[in-house]
Amino acid sequence: MAKENKTNPKKPKFSSWWIYGLVAVLLIGFQLFNSDDLASTQKTTTSELQQYLRNGDVKKVLIITNTNQAKVFLTDEAIAKEVHKDVNEKSFLPASGNVPQYTLDYGDLQIFQNEITEIKKENNLDTIIEFGKESTAILVFLLSLLPFVLIIGIWIYLMRRMSGGGGGGAGGQIFNIGKSKAKLFDEKTDTRTSFKDVAGLEGAKEEVEEIVDFLRNPDKYTSLGGKIPKGALLVGPPGTGKTLLAKAVAGEAKVPFFSLSGSDFVEMFVGVGASRVRDLFKQAKDKSPAIIFIDEIDAIGRARGKNNFTGSNDERENTLNQLLTEMDGFGTNTNVIVLAATNRADVLDKALMRAGRFDRQIYVDLPDIRERKEIFEVHLRPIKTSEALDLEFLARQTPGFSGADIANVCNEAALIAARKEKKAVSKQDFLDAVDRIVGGLEKKNKIITPGEKETIAYHEAGHATTSWMLEHAAPLVKVTIVPRGQSLGAAWYLPEERLIVRPEQMLDEMCATMGGRAAEKVIFNKISTGALSDLEKVTKQARAMVTIYGLNDEIGNITYYDSAGQDSYGFSKPYSEDTARKIDAEISKIIEEQYQRAIKVLTDNKDKLTTLAERLLEKEVIFKEDLEKIFGVRNFEKDILALENKKNLEKLKDSDSKSEEEEITENN
């Protein structure tokens, strides 16, 4: 188990700044003590000075021209007189040089000099008169220190900037640059995320919970001779909850949890990455059992040997080599588990992926309709809703959405409701949020000519008609001709969530996509550039059918897809020029066939197409109910949830019948 924190009182830390301060005080004090300011010097006047001169008490007069001050030095005989008893006491501090007994401030230098000279001549005195300049000792000292202070300050600033900032911690100084930047999560102080906050992801969550249990109860597994796994790799598309799972592990695990990103190992200095890896595992070993989480591990875990055309020493490869050694090499500790997350598992080094380093690969996929419902439940907890929302309906409205997308929908719905000054969020706000995220912001003020608007209306009506008439096309939800984002019009569909796709399903989808251009051809006998996105989509689908999935009779059961990503440079194609011509011809053939098919469907239903377009021009937004009024009820509807509920009801009926039969047999 983790080591208990000792309750010993913290010792005060000694700072080097105290030494610097003490030295500065001593130097300033030394200058002060050597100054004349602390000596036993008295102030006098010009008339008193003249009397002292006539008495022959003055040995020397030092005139300071820049401060209009004169310093008076008495003879030894004069100091012993009663008149000068106030200045004959020794200073309590040792002073360097001769110290004057009196000082005075004079006005005009010429008048003051003439008066002293006359008295000296009249009394035939040998008093010395000198002239000089004087500056403050402290000021001179401080000015002499200023350049050194500036140089030292600039040096400290540059060193801290080069080492990545920070005060006295790891990486705060140039000598600590090789220290790990991992953040240690403390269950007592840090905000805890539990597995209750992770909706869906049942399989992934179960495996991660097992990893936590490995560290909590290691004897349970090692008693049978098993070994605790070294690491687990979370793989999946962006936004599916990989980092959230790691946060839940940090909150649930009663062991130290080190978290950092793959880019934290990278630095401008050579050898820093490997040094930080060593320091990270050393810290984890000292606090073992522990968990290390490396987010976006593809930053340092890319396959070695790629992109190294110069033949130079690659810092990233050195970092990866050290990571491989620490995870499974001589002297590896067994009480540290490494969790890592990436959405680019195809680019990772094979040595990193092998068993013994990452024993488990946990795939975190996009949520299905049931998991989306659970995710909505989690994200709707802090949101004030005006009604009991139908979560199944919201789950159906968001196909292909990740967990992050659903969180964004809930937040956007709350913002929309607040913008409308509502007290609670309603169902319509969620629908508006989905439209906002999928299509973009509405641009109602965009200037569109009547001719363009009519073309857009027939284009979108063509999509709606073909998708309604084809069995495997996605059912329509909403059609609008209000400009939204970069599109001039849009249609929302609810695609069927398929695990496998058949050729007829792909062809129906392509036909529905070409319905927009086909409608322009049928109605206006002209085509436009408005079908750019449609053409891009069908071209990708057709190319995938021919070159990836092997769904073309002419090319045959061949795929040119490389899952390992080794052909990413594209310097050479994996097929001949003759095959390339065949591929291009087949792609064009598939698209043209579906285009002609869409034209035929729209020609057969031209009156309904026109009615739909006119209603769209009138209302600007139409829904599924409007299409049912024009075309009738669609016969191809397939509701997954309804089918599932039907199966559950059948199971309940079967269980009830079985229980009744058991009761009858028991009674007999």
Coordinates of N, CA, C and O in Angstrom, one line a residue, residues 65 313 318 327 360 545:
T65 N 33.7 72.8 -1.6 CA 33.1 73.8 -2.5 C 31.7 73.3 -3.1 O 30.8 74.1 -3.4
N313 N 20.9 12.3 -34.7 CA 20.4 11.7 -33.5 C 19.1 12.4 -33.1 O 19.0 13.6 -33.0
N318 N 15.4 8.8 -28.5 CA 16.1 8.6 -27.2 C 15.1 8.5 -26.1 O 15.2 7.7 -25.2
M327 N 9.8 0.5 -18.9 CA 8.6 -0.3 -18.8 C 8.9 -1.8 -18.7 O 8.2 -2.5 -18.0
R360 N -2.5 -4.7 -22.3 CA -3.8 -4.6 -22.7 C -4.0 -3.3 -23.5 O -3.5 -2.2 -23.2
M545 N -15.6 2.1 -51.9 CA -16.2 0.9 -52.4 C -15.2 0.1 -53.3 O -15.1 -1.1 -53.2

